[in-house]
Amino acid sequence: MSESVVLVEQNGAVLTITLNRPDVLNAFSDALIEGLRDALVQASHNPAVRCVVITGAGRGFCAGQDVRAMVDHQLSPADIAHLLRVGYNVIISTIREMEKPVVAAINGVAAGIGLSLALACDMRLCAANAVLTTGFARIGLIPDGGQTALLPLLVGYARAAELVFFSERIDAASAMQMGLVNKVVPPEALASETHALAERLAALPTRAIGLSKQAFNQALLPHLASQLDLEAELQARAMQTDDHREGIAAFLEKRAASFSGS
Ligand code: T3D
């Protein structure tokens, strides 16, 4: 039997969810979206879980949506928007609404919706060799997974626009300097540092932490639900463009894209 694309392990009050498609840097397949969503929903309802950690297997954290799955799909814009709403949008809102702390242990590259996933968490520990990129514009898409709200919240609009429009890769030190991550650690220390942080968070007064999170959400992300909804609609439109098709072809052919603006 093939190994699950989502590994879930509980140690005391800490639940660790590992994205497990290492051959494609844990890019999201339908099964991974469903598995992560279900694991998060279960964790949010389980009182024995008082801190959740999300990380990736192998050398990547998460390379975003599986680009190969976007090729030649026959979905209408309405179908695409619907899939985003019942998949990624639930993942992001479950993390934000979960009344317990969620930590991203960024063990390697975080791109596209993989970056959104990390940004939705309450805290981010980052391996010194990890690379972060919004990535969407390289394939003619818009940021989704709440990234249009989460990114400017952390780095300000001017920098967010740069990161989204140019979609360049940034290293862990730059991510730290911009306020994208809480701490950068040597790759070999990421597991132990994450364990120590998660244990510390799990021992806090969880109800008060959950209520604090609710208040932060209201202060900083009061429109997250409608923003996720808007992103889904705009993404469905972006996916109809020639530039999206060219971006996908260029990625698969391992060449630079040549965008026409249409
Ligand atoms: O339909 C919808 O739901 C719309 C929603 C979209 C949400 C999104 O997330 S859109 C953004 C999708 N992600 C990307 O476009 C990122 C694509 N990947 C990259 O740009 C690079 O791979 C990375 C910057 C992430 C890492 O670069 P590097 O040089 O460290 O690794 P690599 O050699 O490019 O990748 C290693 C392998 O993973 C490679 O496979 P191979 O050649 O060894 O067989 C590569 O094709 C594969 N891979 C990496 N990212 C993806 C992927 N395969 C499928 N989908 C990916 N996203």
mmCIF file of C-alpha atoms in Angstrom, residues 46-243:
data_model
loop_
_atom_site.group_PDB
_atom_site.id
_atom_site.type_symbol
_atom_site.label_atom_id
_atom_site.label_comp_id
_atom_site.label_asym_id
_atom_site.label_seq_id
_atom_site.Cartn_x
_atom_site.Cartn_y
_atom_site.Cartn_z
ATOM 1 C CA ASN A 46 -9.793 17.654 19.695
ATOM 2 C CA PRO A 47 -9.328 19.118 23.200
ATOM 3 C CA ALA A 48 -6.315 16.848 23.767
ATOM 4 C CA VAL A 49 -4.460 18.792 21.044
ATOM 5 C CA ARG A 50 -3.182 22.124 22.363
ATOM 6 C CA CYS A 51 -0.684 23.021 19.642
ATOM 7 C CA VAL A 52 -0.466 22.033 15.971
ATOM 8 C CA VAL A 53 2.731 21.934 13.891
ATOM 9 C CA ILE A 54 2.697 21.827 10.089
ATOM 10 C CA THR A 55 5.844 20.773 8.223
ATOM 11 C CA GLY A 56 6.968 19.010 5.053
ATOM 12 C CA ALA A 57 8.716 15.716 4.316
ATOM 13 C CA GLY A 58 12.008 15.788 2.437
ATOM 14 C CA ARG A 59 13.660 18.970 1.198
ATOM 15 C CA GLY A 60 10.506 21.054 0.673
ATOM 16 C CA PHE A 61 7.870 22.599 2.917
ATOM 17 C CA CYS A 62 5.277 22.947 0.138
ATOM 18 C CA ALA A 63 5.704 24.012 -3.518
ATOM 19 C CA GLY A 64 2.067 25.113 -3.860
ATOM 20 C CA GLN A 65 -0.570 23.588 -6.097
ATOM 21 C CA ASP A 66 0.659 20.658 -8.190
ATOM 22 C CA VAL A 67 1.278 22.388 -11.498
ATOM 23 C CA ARG A 68 0.838 19.179 -13.494
ATOM 24 C CA ALA A 69 -2.728 18.898 -12.177
ATOM 25 C CA MET A 70 -3.494 22.301 -13.734
ATOM 26 C CA VAL A 71 -2.637 21.123 -17.248
ATOM 27 C CA ASP A 72 -5.530 20.531 -19.609
ATOM 28 C CA HIS A 73 -8.150 20.591 -16.883
ATOM 29 C CA GLN A 74 -11.661 20.938 -18.287
ATOM 30 C CA LEU A 75 -13.054 22.892 -15.342
ATOM 31 C CA SER A 76 -15.206 25.977 -15.794
ATOM 32 C CA PRO A 77 -14.291 29.159 -13.840
ATOM 33 C CA ALA A 78 -17.214 28.410 -11.502
ATOM 34 C CA ASP A 79 -15.877 24.882 -10.851
ATOM 35 C CA ILE A 80 -12.374 26.221 -10.136
ATOM 36 C CA ALA A 81 -13.705 28.841 -7.726
ATOM 37 C CA HIS A 82 -15.806 26.171 -6.007
ATOM 38 C CA LEU A 83 -12.803 23.854 -5.567
ATOM 39 C CA LEU A 84 -10.774 26.668 -4.041
ATOM 40 C CA ARG A 85 -13.599 27.501 -1.651
ATOM 41 C CA VAL A 86 -14.063 23.941 -0.378
ATOM 42 C CA GLY A 87 -10.349 23.113 -0.327
ATOM 43 C CA TYR A 88 -7.705 25.753 0.313
ATOM 44 C CA ASN A 89 -10.084 28.299 1.778
ATOM 45 C CA VAL A 90 -11.262 25.852 4.438
ATOM 46 C CA ILE A 91 -7.638 24.974 5.265
ATOM 47 C CA ILE A 92 -6.703 28.620 5.780
ATOM 48 C CA SER A 93 -9.821 29.576 7.736
ATOM 49 C CA THR A 94 -9.530 26.472 9.929
ATOM 50 C CA ILE A 95 -5.970 27.456 10.881
ATOM 51 C CA ARG A 96 -7.020 31.004 11.684
ATOM 52 C CA GLU A 97 -10.171 30.014 13.593
ATOM 53 C CA MET A 98 -8.589 27.122 15.499
ATOM 54 C CA GLU A 99 -8.570 28.066 19.179
ATOM 55 C CA LYS A 100 -5.018 26.834 19.664
ATOM 56 C CA PRO A 101 -1.636 27.892 18.313
ATOM 57 C CA VAL A 102 -0.461 26.623 14.930
ATOM 58 C CA VAL A 103 3.244 26.639 14.030
ATOM 59 C CA ALA A 104 4.773 26.263 10.565
ATOM 60 C CA ALA A 105 8.144 24.518 10.619
ATOM 61 C CA ILE A 106 9.437 25.638 7.225
ATOM 62 C CA ASN A 107 11.971 22.941 6.432
ATOM 63 C CA GLY A 108 12.511 23.929 2.790
ATOM 64 C CA VAL A 109 10.982 25.804 -0.106
ATOM 65 C CA ALA A 110 7.548 27.374 0.472
ATOM 66 C CA ALA A 111 5.887 28.579 -2.742
ATOM 67 C CA GLY A 112 2.436 29.676 -3.902
ATOM 68 C CA ILE A 113 -0.306 28.338 -1.679
ATOM 69 C CA GLY A 114 2.501 26.640 0.284
ATOM 70 C CA LEU A 115 3.632 30.098 1.360
ATOM 71 C CA SER A 116 0.027 31.085 2.156
ATOM 72 C CA LEU A 117 -0.209 28.007 4.362
ATOM 73 C CA ALA A 118 2.868 29.069 6.327
ATOM 74 C CA LEU A 119 1.671 32.681 6.589
ATOM 75 C CA ALA A 120 -1.712 31.611 7.984
ATOM 76 C CA CYS A 121 0.007 29.944 10.943
ATOM 77 C CA ASP A 122 0.524 31.881 14.169
ATOM 78 C CA MET A 123 4.303 31.450 14.181
ATOM 79 C CA ARG A 124 6.936 30.358 11.681
ATOM 80 C CA LEU A 125 10.274 28.694 12.354
ATOM 81 C CA CYS A 126 12.409 28.601 9.245
ATOM 82 C CA ALA A 127 15.415 26.464 8.325
ATOM 83 C CA ALA A 128 18.351 28.641 7.272
ATOM 84 C CA ASN A 129 18.472 26.969 3.855
ATOM 85 C CA ALA A 130 14.754 27.409 3.096
ATOM 86 C CA VAL A 131 13.576 29.583 0.218
ATOM 87 C CA LEU A 132 10.285 31.468 0.116
ATOM 88 C CA THR A 133 8.466 32.716 -2.964
ATOM 89 C CA THR A 134 4.946 33.854 -3.731
ATOM 90 C CA GLY A 135 5.379 32.122 -7.102
ATOM 91 C CA PHE A 136 1.876 32.719 -8.466
ATOM 92 C CA ALA A 137 2.727 35.425 -11.008
ATOM 93 C CA ARG A 138 5.329 33.162 -12.612
ATOM 94 C CA ILE A 139 2.451 31.028 -13.822
ATOM 95 C CA GLY A 140 0.059 33.910 -14.504
ATOM 96 C CA LEU A 141 -1.982 33.532 -11.329
ATOM 97 C CA ILE A 142 -2.983 35.702 -8.383
ATOM 98 C CA PRO A 143 -2.056 34.936 -4.768
ATOM 99 C CA ASP A 144 -4.683 32.843 -3.027
ATOM 100 C CA GLY A 145 -5.072 31.124 0.331
ATOM 101 C CA GLY A 146 -5.516 34.552 1.938
ATOM 102 C CA GLN A 147 -2.076 35.676 0.811
ATOM 103 C CA THR A 148 -3.405 39.024 -0.457
ATOM 104 C CA ALA A 149 -4.331 39.797 3.158
ATOM 105 C CA LEU A 150 -1.657 37.875 5.089
ATOM 106 C CA LEU A 151 1.405 39.054 3.179
ATOM 107 C CA PRO A 152 0.813 42.844 3.399
ATOM 108 C CA LEU A 153 -0.130 42.366 7.042
ATOM 109 C CA LEU A 154 3.352 41.016 7.736
ATOM 110 C CA VAL A 155 5.540 43.066 5.380
ATOM 111 C CA GLY A 156 3.452 46.114 4.344
ATOM 112 C CA TYR A 157 1.892 46.749 0.942
ATOM 113 C CA ALA A 158 4.946 48.100 -0.893
ATOM 114 C CA ARG A 159 7.017 45.012 -0.171
ATOM 115 C CA ALA A 160 4.046 42.682 -0.662
ATOM 116 C CA ALA A 161 3.472 44.100 -4.141
ATOM 117 C CA GLU A 162 7.155 43.521 -4.973
ATOM 118 C CA LEU A 163 7.062 39.952 -3.650
ATOM 119 C CA VAL A 164 3.859 39.150 -5.539
ATOM 120 C CA PHE A 165 4.499 40.889 -8.855
ATOM 121 C CA PHE A 166 8.129 39.780 -9.315
ATOM 122 C CA SER A 167 7.708 36.448 -7.492
ATOM 123 C CA GLU A 168 11.414 36.232 -6.795
ATOM 124 C CA ARG A 169 12.846 33.678 -4.400
ATOM 125 C CA ILE A 170 13.969 35.082 -1.067
ATOM 126 C CA ASP A 171 16.257 33.363 1.389
ATOM 127 C CA ALA A 172 15.528 32.724 5.060
ATOM 128 C CA ALA A 173 17.660 35.641 6.285
ATOM 129 C CA SER A 174 15.742 38.101 4.074
ATOM 130 C CA ALA A 175 12.450 36.559 5.172
ATOM 131 C CA MET A 176 13.475 37.130 8.775
ATOM 132 C CA GLN A 177 14.507 40.711 8.094
ATOM 133 C CA MET A 178 11.103 41.420 6.480
ATOM 134 C CA GLY A 179 9.184 39.935 9.395
ATOM 135 C CA LEU A 180 7.879 36.968 7.402
ATOM 136 C CA VAL A 181 9.195 34.415 9.902
ATOM 137 C CA ASN A 182 9.731 34.422 13.664
ATOM 138 C CA LYS A 183 13.107 32.716 13.773
ATOM 139 C CA VAL A 184 15.698 31.196 11.451
ATOM 140 C CA VAL A 185 17.522 28.119 12.731
ATOM 141 C CA PRO A 186 20.185 25.791 11.322
ATOM 142 C CA PRO A 187 18.457 23.071 9.262
ATOM 143 C CA GLU A 188 19.658 20.336 11.607
ATOM 144 C CA ALA A 189 18.140 22.189 14.598
ATOM 145 C CA LEU A 190 14.691 22.791 13.077
ATOM 146 C CA ALA A 191 13.089 19.652 14.538
ATOM 147 C CA SER A 192 14.369 20.221 18.078
ATOM 148 C CA GLU A 193 13.596 23.967 18.017
ATOM 149 C CA THR A 194 10.094 23.247 16.728
ATOM 150 C CA HIS A 195 9.575 20.609 19.390
ATOM 151 C CA ALA A 196 10.659 23.025 22.141
ATOM 152 C CA LEU A 197 8.445 25.836 20.834
ATOM 153 C CA ALA A 198 5.423 23.581 20.387
ATOM 154 C CA GLU A 199 5.802 22.078 23.873
ATOM 155 C CA ARG A 200 6.020 25.580 25.320
ATOM 156 C CA LEU A 201 2.915 26.723 23.412
ATOM 157 C CA ALA A 202 0.971 23.590 24.366
ATOM 158 C CA ALA A 203 1.607 24.265 28.058
ATOM 159 C CA LEU A 204 0.071 27.750 27.922
ATOM 160 C CA PRO A 205 -3.520 28.470 29.035
ATOM 161 C CA THR A 206 -5.063 27.215 25.800
ATOM 162 C CA ARG A 207 -8.465 28.836 26.270
ATOM 163 C CA ALA A 208 -6.881 32.257 26.768
ATOM 164 C CA ILE A 209 -4.588 31.696 23.776
ATOM 165 C CA GLY A 210 -7.586 30.721 21.629
ATOM 166 C CA LEU A 211 -9.519 33.788 22.715
ATOM 167 C CA SER A 212 -6.463 36.002 22.091
ATOM 168 C CA LYS A 213 -6.263 34.562 18.600
ATOM 169 C CA GLN A 214 -9.936 35.339 18.027
ATOM 170 C CA ALA A 215 -9.308 38.948 19.059
ATOM 171 C CA PHE A 216 -6.218 39.190 16.795
ATOM 172 C CA ASN A 217 -8.320 37.869 13.907
ATOM 173 C CA GLN A 218 -10.971 40.493 14.518
ATOM 174 C CA ALA A 219 -8.392 43.286 14.745
ATOM 175 C CA LEU A 220 -6.162 42.246 11.838
ATOM 176 C CA LEU A 221 -8.144 39.993 9.511
ATOM 177 C CA PRO A 222 -11.819 40.903 9.952
ATOM 178 C CA HIS A 223 -12.520 40.435 6.233
ATOM 179 C CA LEU A 224 -10.565 37.209 5.702
ATOM 180 C CA ALA A 225 -13.631 35.168 4.701
ATOM 181 C CA SER A 226 -14.707 37.599 1.985
ATOM 182 C CA GLN A 227 -11.073 38.021 0.866
ATOM 183 C CA LEU A 228 -10.713 34.244 0.415
ATOM 184 C CA ASP A 229 -13.931 34.251 -1.549
ATOM 185 C CA LEU A 230 -12.764 37.093 -3.782
ATOM 186 C CA GLU A 231 -9.402 35.409 -4.383
ATOM 187 C CA ALA A 232 -11.220 32.243 -5.514
ATOM 188 C CA GLU A 233 -13.251 34.228 -8.025
ATOM 189 C CA LEU A 234 -10.242 36.183 -9.337
ATOM 190 C CA GLN A 235 -8.087 33.054 -9.515
ATOM 191 C CA ALA A 236 -10.713 31.359 -11.665
ATOM 192 C CA ARG A 237 -10.474 34.333 -14.040
ATOM 193 C CA ALA A 238 -6.658 34.316 -14.048
ATOM 194 C CA MET A 239 -6.745 30.630 -14.961
ATOM 195 C CA GLN A 240 -8.541 31.476 -18.216
ATOM 196 C CA THR A 241 -5.682 33.644 -19.492
ATOM 197 C CA ASP A 242 -3.072 32.910 -22.164
ATOM 198 C CA ASP A 243 -0.400 34.026 -19.717
#
